Coordinates of C-alpha atoms and ligand atoms in Angstrom, one line a residue:
M6 CA 32.1 14.9 15.8
T7 CA 30.5 11.4 16.0
M8 CA 31.0 9.0 13.0
A9 CA 27.4 9.3 12.1
S10 CA 27.4 13.2 12.1
A11 CA 30.7 13.2 10.2
R12 CA 29.0 11.1 7.5
D13 CA 26.0 13.5 7.6
F14 CA 28.5 16.4 7.1
K15 CA 30.2 14.8 4.2
R16 CA 26.9 14.2 2.5
K17 CA 25.6 17.8 3.0
S18 CA 28.9 19.3 1.7
R19 CA 28.4 17.4 -1.6
L20 CA 25.5 19.6 -2.3
E21 CA 26.4 23.3 -3.3
E22 CA 25.3 25.6 -0.5
T23 CA 24.3 28.2 -3.0
H24 CA 22.1 25.7 -4.9
V25 CA 20.4 24.6 -1.7
A26 CA 19.8 28.3 -0.5
A27 CA 18.2 29.1 -3.9
F28 CA 16.1 26.1 -3.6
R29 CA 14.9 26.9 -0.1
R30 CA 14.0 30.5 -1.2
R31 CA 11.8 29.2 -4.1
L32 CA 10.0 26.8 -1.9
S33 CA 6.8 27.6 0.2
G34 CA 7.4 24.5 2.3
S35 CA 10.7 23.7 3.9
L36 CA 13.9 21.7 3.7
V37 CA 15.6 19.3 6.2
L38 CA 19.3 18.5 5.8
P39 CA 21.8 16.2 7.5
G40 CA 22.9 18.0 10.6
D41 CA 19.6 19.6 11.2
D42 CA 18.0 18.8 14.6
D43 CA 15.0 17.0 13.0
Y44 CA 17.0 15.2 10.3
H45 CA 16.9 11.8 12.0
S46 CA 13.2 12.0 12.6
A47 CA 12.5 13.2 9.1
R48 CA 14.3 10.3 7.6
R49 CA 12.2 7.7 9.4
V50 CA 9.4 5.8 7.6
W51 CA 6.8 3.3 8.9
N52 CA 9.1 0.3 8.5
G53 CA 11.9 0.5 11.2
M54 CA 14.0 -1.9 9.0
I55 CA 14.6 1.0 6.7
D56 CA 17.7 3.1 7.4
K57 CA 18.4 5.4 4.6
R58 CA 20.2 8.9 4.6
P59 CA 18.9 11.3 2.0
A60 CA 21.0 14.4 1.2
I61 CA 17.9 16.7 1.4
I62 CA 14.3 16.3 2.3
A63 CA 11.9 18.7 0.8
Y64 CA 8.5 19.2 2.4
C65 CA 6.4 20.5 -0.4
A66 CA 3.4 22.8 0.5
N67 CA 1.8 22.9 -2.9
P68 CA 2.1 21.7 -6.5
A69 CA 4.5 24.7 -7.3
D70 CA 6.8 23.2 -4.6
V71 CA 6.6 19.8 -6.4
V72 CA 7.6 21.4 -9.7
E73 CA 10.6 23.2 -8.0
S74 CA 11.7 20.0 -6.4
I75 CA 11.6 18.0 -9.5
A76 CA 13.6 20.8 -11.3
F77 CA 16.1 20.7 -8.4
A78 CA 16.6 17.0 -8.9
R79 CA 17.1 17.4 -12.6
E80 CA 19.5 20.3 -12.2
T81 CA 21.6 18.7 -9.6
G82 CA 21.5 15.1 -11.0
L83 CA 20.6 13.9 -7.4
P84 CA 18.6 10.7 -7.2
M85 CA 15.0 11.4 -6.1
A86 CA 12.2 9.6 -4.2
V87 CA 8.7 10.5 -3.5
R88 CA 7.2 10.1 0.0
A89 CA 3.6 10.4 1.1
G90 CA 2.4 8.0 3.8
G91 CA 5.9 6.4 4.1
H92 CA 4.3 2.9 4.3
N93 CA 6.1 1.1 1.4
I94 CA 7.5 -2.1 2.8
A95 CA 10.8 -1.7 1.0
G96 CA 11.3 1.9 2.0
K97 CA 11.1 3.0 -1.7
S98 CA 9.9 6.5 -0.6
L99 CA 13.5 7.2 0.6
C100 CA 16.9 7.2 -1.1
D101 CA 20.5 7.4 0.1
D102 CA 22.3 10.7 -0.9
G103 CA 19.3 12.0 -2.9
L104 CA 16.3 14.3 -2.7
V105 CA 13.2 13.0 -0.9
L106 CA 10.2 14.9 -2.3
D107 CA 7.8 14.8 0.8
L108 CA 4.1 15.3 0.3
S109 CA 2.8 14.8 3.9
R110 CA 1.9 18.5 4.2
M111 CA -0.4 18.2 1.2
R112 CA -3.3 16.3 2.8
S113 CA -6.5 18.2 2.2
V114 CA -9.6 16.3 1.0
T115 CA -12.7 18.1 -0.2
V116 CA -15.9 16.3 -1.0
D117 CA -18.6 17.3 -3.5
P118 CA -21.6 15.4 -2.2
E119 CA -23.8 16.2 -5.2
A120 CA -21.4 14.9 -7.7
R121 CA -20.4 12.0 -5.2
T122 CA -16.6 12.9 -5.8
A123 CA -13.7 13.6 -3.5
R124 CA -10.7 15.7 -4.4
A125 CA -7.6 14.5 -2.4
E126 CA -4.1 16.0 -2.4
G127 CA -1.2 13.8 -3.1
G128 CA -0.1 13.4 0.5
A129 CA -3.5 12.5 2.0
L130 CA -3.7 9.4 4.2
L131 CA -6.6 6.9 3.8
A132 CA -8.2 8.3 7.0
D133 CA -8.3 11.8 5.5
L134 CA -10.5 10.4 2.6
D135 CA -12.6 8.1 4.7
V136 CA -13.5 10.7 7.3
A137 CA -14.2 13.5 4.9
S138 CA -16.4 11.3 2.6
Q139 CA -18.3 9.5 5.6
A140 CA -19.4 13.0 6.8
H141 CA -21.7 12.8 3.8
G142 CA -22.5 9.1 4.0
L143 CA -20.2 8.3 1.1
A144 CA -17.0 6.2 0.7
T145 CA -14.8 4.6 -1.9
T146 CA -12.3 1.7 -1.8
T147 CA -9.2 2.4 0.2
G148 CA -7.0 0.0 2.2
V149 CA -7.3 -1.5 5.7
N150 CA -4.8 0.7 7.7
S151 CA -6.0 4.2 8.0
D152 CA -2.4 5.8 8.2
T153 CA -1.4 4.5 4.8
G154 CA -0.8 7.0 2.0
L155 CA -3.9 7.2 -0.2
V156 CA -2.4 8.1 -3.4
G157 CA 0.6 5.7 -3.0
L158 CA -1.9 2.9 -2.4
T159 CA -4.2 4.1 -5.3
L160 CA -1.3 4.2 -7.9
G161 CA -0.4 0.6 -7.3
G162 CA -4.1 -0.5 -7.3
G163 CA -5.7 -0.1 -3.9
I164 CA -7.1 -3.2 -2.3
G165 CA -9.7 -2.8 0.4
R166 CA -13.0 -3.7 1.9
L167 CA -15.1 -2.0 -0.8
G168 CA -13.1 -3.4 -3.7
R169 CA -15.3 -6.4 -4.5
K170 CA -18.4 -4.1 -4.8
H171 CA -16.8 -1.0 -6.3
G172 CA -13.5 -2.0 -7.8
L173 CA -9.9 -1.1 -6.7
S174 CA -9.1 2.4 -5.5
C175 CA -7.5 3.0 -9.0
D176 CA -10.7 1.9 -10.6
N177 CA -12.5 4.8 -8.8
I178 CA -10.2 7.5 -10.1
V179 CA -12.0 10.1 -12.1
S180 CA -9.0 12.2 -12.9
A181 CA -5.5 13.0 -11.6
E182 CA -3.1 16.0 -11.7
V183 CA 0.5 14.9 -12.3
V184 CA 3.7 16.8 -12.3
A185 CA 5.7 15.0 -15.0
A186 CA 9.4 14.5 -15.2
D187 CA 9.9 17.7 -17.4
G188 CA 8.0 19.8 -14.9
Q189 CA 4.7 20.2 -16.8
I190 CA 1.5 19.8 -14.8
L191 CA -0.7 17.4 -16.7
T192 CA -4.3 16.2 -16.2
A193 CA -5.0 12.6 -16.7
S194 CA -8.5 11.3 -17.3
E195 CA -10.5 9.2 -19.8
S196 CA -10.6 12.3 -22.0
D197 CA -7.2 14.1 -21.2
N198 CA -3.9 12.2 -21.6
A199 CA -5.9 8.8 -21.7
D200 CA -2.6 6.9 -22.1
L201 CA -1.2 8.5 -18.9
F202 CA -4.5 7.8 -17.1
W203 CA -4.2 4.1 -18.2
A204 CA -0.7 3.9 -16.8
L205 CA -1.5 5.6 -13.5
R206 CA -4.1 3.1 -12.6
G207 CA -1.7 0.5 -11.3
G208 CA 1.7 1.8 -12.7
G209 CA 2.8 3.2 -9.2
G210 CA 5.0 6.2 -8.9
N211 CA 6.7 5.7 -12.3
F212 CA 4.9 8.4 -14.2
G213 CA 5.2 11.6 -12.1
V214 CA 4.3 13.1 -8.8
V215 CA 0.6 13.0 -8.5
T216 CA -0.5 16.1 -6.7
E217 CA -4.2 15.5 -6.7
V218 CA -6.8 12.7 -7.4
V219 CA -10.5 13.0 -7.8
Y220 CA -12.3 9.8 -6.7
R221 CA -15.7 8.6 -7.4
L222 CA -17.6 7.9 -4.2
H223 CA -20.6 5.6 -3.2
P224 CA -23.2 5.6 -0.4
L225 CA -22.2 3.7 2.7
G226 CA -22.9 3.5 6.4
P227 CA -22.2 5.3 8.6
A228 CA -22.7 2.0 10.5
V229 CA -21.7 -1.2 8.8
L230 CA -21.6 -4.8 9.9
A231 CA -18.1 -6.1 10.4
G232 CA -15.6 -7.7 12.7
S233 CA -13.7 -10.9 13.3
L234 CA -14.5 -14.4 14.4
I235 CA -11.6 -16.2 16.2
Y236 CA -11.4 -19.9 15.9
R237 CA -9.4 -22.2 18.1
W238 CA -6.1 -23.7 16.7
R239 CA -7.5 -27.2 17.1
D240 CA -10.2 -26.0 14.5
A241 CA -7.6 -24.1 12.3
R242 CA -7.8 -26.5 9.3
A243 CA -11.7 -26.5 9.4
A244 CA -11.6 -22.6 9.8
L245 CA -9.4 -22.1 6.8
R246 CA -11.5 -24.5 4.7
L247 CA -14.6 -22.6 5.8
Y248 CA -12.9 -19.4 4.7
A249 CA -11.8 -20.8 1.4
E250 CA -15.4 -22.0 0.5
F251 CA -17.2 -19.0 2.1
S252 CA -15.1 -16.3 0.4
V253 CA -15.3 -17.9 -3.1
A254 CA -19.1 -18.0 -2.9
A255 CA -19.6 -14.6 -1.3
P256 CA -21.5 -11.8 -2.9
D257 CA -19.7 -8.6 -3.9
E258 CA -21.0 -6.9 -0.6
I259 CA -18.8 -9.3 1.5
S260 CA -15.1 -8.8 1.9
A261 CA -13.5 -11.3 4.0
D262 CA -9.8 -11.7 5.1
A263 CA -8.4 -14.6 7.0
A264 CA -5.2 -14.6 9.2
L265 CA -3.2 -17.0 11.3
V266 CA -2.5 -15.4 14.5
T267 CA -1.1 -15.8 18.1
L268 CA -3.5 -14.7 20.8
P269 CA -2.3 -12.6 23.8
G270 CA -2.0 -15.7 26.0
G271 CA 0.2 -17.5 23.4
D272 CA -2.3 -19.7 21.8
R273 CA -2.4 -19.8 18.1
A274 CA -5.7 -19.3 16.3
V275 CA -7.3 -18.4 12.9
S276 CA -9.1 -15.1 12.6
I277 CA -11.7 -14.4 9.8
S278 CA -12.5 -10.7 9.4
A279 CA -15.6 -10.1 7.5
F280 CA -17.4 -6.9 6.3
Y281 CA -20.7 -6.4 4.6
A282 CA -21.2 -3.3 2.3
G283 CA -25.0 -3.0 2.7
P284 CA -27.8 -2.9 5.2
L285 CA -27.1 -4.3 8.6
E286 CA -29.9 -7.1 8.7
E287 CA -28.8 -8.3 5.2
G288 CA -25.3 -8.5 6.4
E289 CA -26.3 -10.6 9.5
R290 CA -27.9 -13.1 7.2
A291 CA -24.9 -13.1 4.8
L292 CA -22.4 -13.7 7.4
Q293 CA -24.4 -16.3 9.3
P294 CA -22.4 -19.3 7.7
L295 CA -19.3 -18.1 9.4
R296 CA -21.0 -18.4 12.8
S297 CA -22.9 -21.6 12.4
A298 CA -20.6 -23.8 10.4
L299 CA -18.0 -23.9 13.1
T300 CA -18.2 -22.6 16.7
P301 CA -15.8 -19.6 17.1
L302 CA -13.8 -19.0 20.3
E303 CA -14.9 -15.4 20.1
D304 CA -17.4 -13.5 18.0
R305 CA -16.5 -9.9 17.5
I306 CA -18.8 -9.1 14.5
G307 CA -21.2 -6.3 15.1
A308 CA -22.4 -2.8 13.9
I309 CA -19.4 -0.4 13.8
P310 CA -19.1 3.1 12.2
Y311 CA -17.1 2.6 9.0
V312 CA -14.5 5.1 10.0
E313 CA -13.9 3.3 13.2
L314 CA -13.5 0.0 11.4
Q315 CA -11.0 1.5 9.0
R316 CA -8.9 2.4 12.0
A317 CA -9.3 -0.8 13.8
G318 CA -6.2 -2.6 12.3
D319 CA -3.7 0.3 12.9
A320 CA -2.3 -0.8 16.2
T321 CA -1.3 -4.2 14.8
F322 CA 1.2 -2.4 12.5
P323 CA 2.8 0.4 14.6
H324 CA 5.2 2.9 13.0
G325 CA 8.9 2.2 13.7
D326 CA 8.5 -1.5 14.5
R327 CA 10.4 -3.9 12.0
F328 CA 8.3 -5.5 9.3
F329 CA 9.0 -8.0 6.5
W330 CA 6.6 -9.6 4.1
K331 CA 6.5 -11.4 0.7
A332 CA 3.3 -11.7 -1.2
Q333 CA 1.7 -13.7 -4.1
F334 CA -1.8 -14.0 -5.5
L335 CA -3.7 -17.3 -5.3
R336 CA -6.8 -18.3 -7.3
T337 CA -8.0 -20.9 -4.7
I338 CA -6.9 -22.0 -1.2
P339 CA -6.4 -25.7 -1.7
D340 CA -6.3 -28.2 1.2
A341 CA -2.6 -28.8 0.6
A342 CA -1.9 -25.1 1.1
I343 CA -3.9 -25.3 4.4
D344 CA -1.9 -28.4 5.5
A345 CA 1.3 -26.7 4.8
L346 CA 0.3 -23.6 6.9
M347 CA -0.3 -25.8 9.8
D348 CA 3.4 -26.4 10.1
I349 CA 4.6 -23.1 8.7
Y350 CA 2.8 -20.7 11.0
P351 CA 3.9 -22.2 14.4
A352 CA 7.5 -21.9 13.2
A353 CA 7.2 -18.0 13.1
P354 CA 10.0 -16.6 15.6
S355 CA 7.7 -13.7 16.7
P356 CA 4.4 -14.1 18.3
R357 CA 3.3 -11.0 16.6
S358 CA 3.8 -12.4 13.1
L359 CA 0.8 -13.3 10.9
F360 CA -0.1 -15.2 7.7
V361 CA -2.7 -13.2 5.9
F362 CA -5.2 -13.8 3.1
Q363 CA -6.6 -10.6 1.8
Q364 CA -9.7 -11.2 -0.5
V365 CA -9.9 -9.6 -3.9
G366 CA -12.2 -10.8 -6.8
G367 CA -15.8 -9.5 -7.4
A368 CA -15.9 -6.1 -9.3
I369 CA -12.1 -6.2 -9.4
A370 CA -12.0 -9.4 -11.5
R371 CA -14.8 -8.2 -13.7
M372 CA -12.8 -5.3 -15.1
P373 CA -10.6 -6.5 -18.2
A374 CA -6.9 -6.8 -17.3
E375 CA -5.9 -4.6 -20.3
Q376 CA -8.2 -1.7 -19.1
S377 CA -5.7 -0.3 -16.9
A378 CA -2.0 -1.1 -15.8
Y379 CA -3.2 -3.1 -12.9
A380 CA -3.0 -6.6 -14.2
N381 CA -3.6 -9.5 -11.8
R382 CA -7.4 -9.2 -11.7
D383 CA -8.2 -13.0 -11.8
A384 CA -6.9 -13.6 -8.3
A385 CA -9.1 -14.7 -5.4
V386 CA -6.8 -13.7 -2.6
D387 CA -3.5 -11.9 -1.9
A388 CA -1.6 -14.2 0.4
F389 CA 1.4 -13.2 2.5
P390 CA 3.4 -13.9 5.6
V391 CA 4.0 -10.8 7.7
S392 CA 6.9 -10.8 10.2
I393 CA 6.5 -8.2 12.9
W394 CA 9.3 -7.7 15.6
T395 CA 11.3 -5.0 17.4
D396 CA 14.8 -6.3 18.2
P397 CA 17.4 -5.6 15.2
A398 CA 19.2 -8.8 16.5
Q399 CA 16.2 -10.9 15.4
D400 CA 16.2 -9.6 11.8
E401 CA 17.7 -12.8 10.3
P402 CA 15.1 -15.3 11.7
N403 CA 12.2 -13.2 11.0
V404 CA 13.1 -12.4 7.5
A405 CA 14.0 -16.1 6.9
W406 CA 10.6 -17.3 8.3
A407 CA 8.5 -15.0 6.0
S408 CA 10.7 -16.0 3.0
A409 CA 10.3 -19.7 3.8
A410 CA 6.6 -19.3 4.2
Y411 CA 6.3 -17.5 0.9
E412 CA 8.3 -20.4 -0.8
A413 CA 6.0 -23.0 0.8
M414 CA 3.0 -21.2 -0.8
R415 CA 4.5 -20.9 -4.3
P416 CA 3.1 -24.1 -5.6
F417 CA -0.3 -22.7 -5.1
G418 CA 0.3 -19.2 -6.4
T419 CA -0.6 -17.6 -9.7
S420 CA 3.0 -16.3 -10.2
G421 CA 1.4 -12.8 -10.1
V422 CA 2.1 -10.2 -7.3
Y423 CA 0.5 -7.1 -6.0
V424 CA 3.0 -4.3 -6.9
N425 CA 2.3 -2.5 -3.5
N426 CA 3.2 -5.5 -1.6
L427 CA 6.6 -6.0 -3.4
G428 CA 9.9 -5.7 -1.5
D429 CA 13.3 -5.4 -3.1
E430 CA 12.6 -8.5 -5.2
G431 CA 14.1 -7.7 -8.7
E432 CA 12.9 -6.9 -12.2
D433 CA 11.2 -10.3 -12.8
R434 CA 8.8 -9.7 -9.9
V435 CA 8.0 -6.2 -11.1
R436 CA 7.1 -7.8 -14.5
A437 CA 5.0 -10.4 -12.6
A438 CA 3.0 -7.5 -11.2
Y439 CA 2.1 -6.3 -14.7
G440 CA 2.0 -9.4 -16.8
A441 CA 0.9 -8.6 -20.4
N442 CA 0.6 -4.9 -19.5
Y443 CA 4.3 -4.6 -18.8
L444 CA 5.4 -3.7 -22.3
R445 CA 2.8 -1.0 -22.7
L446 CA 3.8 0.5 -19.5
A447 CA 7.5 0.5 -20.5
A448 CA 6.6 2.3 -23.7
L449 CA 4.6 4.9 -21.8
K450 CA 7.5 5.2 -19.3
R451 CA 9.6 6.1 -22.4
K452 CA 7.1 8.8 -23.4
F453 CA 6.5 10.3 -19.9
D454 CA 9.9 9.8 -18.2
P455 CA 12.5 8.9 -20.7
T456 CA 15.5 9.4 -18.3
N457 CA 13.9 7.3 -15.6
L458 CA 13.9 10.3 -13.1
F459 CA 11.1 8.5 -11.1
R460 CA 13.0 5.3 -10.4
A461 CA 12.8 5.0 -6.6
N462 CA 9.7 2.7 -6.9
Q463 CA 8.9 -0.7 -8.4
N464 CA 10.6 0.5 -11.4
V465 CA 9.4 0.0 -15.0
R466 CA 12.4 0.9 -17.3
P467 CA 11.7 3.0 -20.4
V468 CA 11.8 1.1 -23.7
D469 CA 11.0 2.1 -27.3
Ligands
FAD1 C1 0.4 -1.5 7.4 C2 0.1 -1.6 5.9 C3 -1.1 -1.9 5.5 C4 -1.4 -1.9 4.1 N1 -2.6 -2.2 3.7 C5 -2.9 -2.2 2.4 C6 -4.2 -2.4 1.9 O1 -5.1 -2.8 2.7 N2 -4.4 -2.3 0.6 C7 -3.6 -2.0 -0.3 O2 -3.8 -1.9 -1.4 N3 -2.2 -1.8 0.1 C8 -1.9 -1.8 1.4 N4 -0.7 -1.5 1.8 C9 0.4 -1.4 0.8 C10 0.4 0.1 0.4 O3 -0.5 0.4 -0.6 C11 1.7 0.6 -0.1 O4 2.7 0.4 1.0 C12 1.8 2.0 -0.6 O5 3.0 2.2 -1.3 C13 1.7 3.0 0.5 O6 1.8 4.3 0.1 P1 2.4 5.4 1.0 O7 2.2 6.7 0.4 O8 2.0 5.2 2.4 O9 3.9 5.0 0.9 P2 5.3 5.8 0.6 O10 6.3 4.8 1.1 O11 5.3 7.1 1.0 O12 5.3 5.7 -1.0 C14 5.4 4.5 -1.8 C15 5.7 4.8 -3.2 O13 4.4 5.3 -3.7 C16 4.7 6.3 -4.7 N5 3.9 7.5 -4.3 C17 3.3 7.8 -3.1 N6 2.5 8.9 -3.2 C18 2.7 9.3 -4.5 C19 2.3 10.5 -5.2 N7 1.4 11.4 -4.7 N8 2.7 10.6 -6.5 C20 3.6 9.9 -7.0 N9 4.0 8.7 -6.5 C21 3.6 8.5 -5.1 C22 6.1 6.5 -4.8 O14 6.7 5.8 -5.8 C23 6.6 5.9 -3.5 O15 8.0 5.4 -3.6 C24 -0.3 -1.5 3.2 C25 0.9 -1.1 3.7 C26 1.2 -1.2 5.0 C27 2.5 -0.9 5.5

């Protein structure tokens, strides 16, 4: 027996065989345990930095399986984590020596084109919703990588190309079905369990396992105007200034992100990715300043099917590579921040690493901060260095670079952070994600999860 399989065996034997056998019988889905052939592939998540060893992985097939899995965690006292798309940067969807409740087999999405709503199961990916709704010329806000978990993204907020026009993903929830810590199946909406509905819209996985979300949809596409403009490094300062000015003045239809990148030949560059949620000709006019104010090295803006656009970034973030990032919100991008980036970015140890500005504002900012748990609505951009590499021996310099880049941007930050971009950064940073909403969230946590069963997340502790 190898050292690793001896460790796996020890873990498995901590669980009563009879308990596990009874759990397996009650489940329509299936279990994977240490020692099973597929255990090591089943414990992988998107970020290759994460190396956790759960005691048991339960692949749920339906809400009844979710109820059974929560009951099993309560009965055995095992720690529990909830996994859908597996994209959490800190690997919160896994736990050592505990139960992983996996939703990846619950991915169906059905669209009601008359009502302009979509009903998505708790394990759906962004692409599942984008594809199903675009079949009817509809869409709602999701994120920018199509293989991210839809509900995981939504529960933390959900920042994406349609956010400035239609609000965050969580602002587009009509209702949700939740299995609570006591095993009850609850509906949350403006009229049912309105306090839970408030908490779910930004409060992450703290309040239960969400088995279904009904989203509001909006007409879009199928073709949209979008793409990136690449500016030479010698124009990097000017390109970032252009981005700062253009994005702040942009109408809600425009969503523009900027990134410091390294091109395949090794040259550094600035990329501005822009999207227009409206007629193509209108978009051409609206995006013109990006083309005329500064001559780009490459102009990749054109008409593209929305579904294709939503997949276009996937290859930059392949499953299993190593990733580290640290994010903060900014209200403006001042010249001093741009100057700092001119020194910071070239110091990145990996040419695949990026510094990203993801635009928010617009409709997101017009919703009052107390209307849902998501708090940092006054930001203009989410700013974060992203380290991407493959060799574990290079972990230290890559983590150190992104941490230093974050620190260098701190003087310009709001002190707020997007909960879905948080790593293992401690309780103060979770509070920074919720600001004045934190106390209400903690009181609702006490009501819906008093024993903190759902704690493998950016945890809000229950208080009176
Ligand atoms: C490459 C990449 C691109 C991204 N782009 C964006 C973006 O454009 N916009 C954006 O807003 N975010 C983005 N994110 C962040 C993303 O929103 C979070 O990583 C989110 O947690 C992903 O959800 P998941 O289901 O894939 O993750 P998982 O790791 O499976 O789950 C993360 C946590 O979400 C909770 N959770 C997930 N599903 C459920 C459920 N059904 N019920 C209860 N709790 C649940 C659990 O607490 C779990 O620990 C991106 C992440 C990556 C890695």
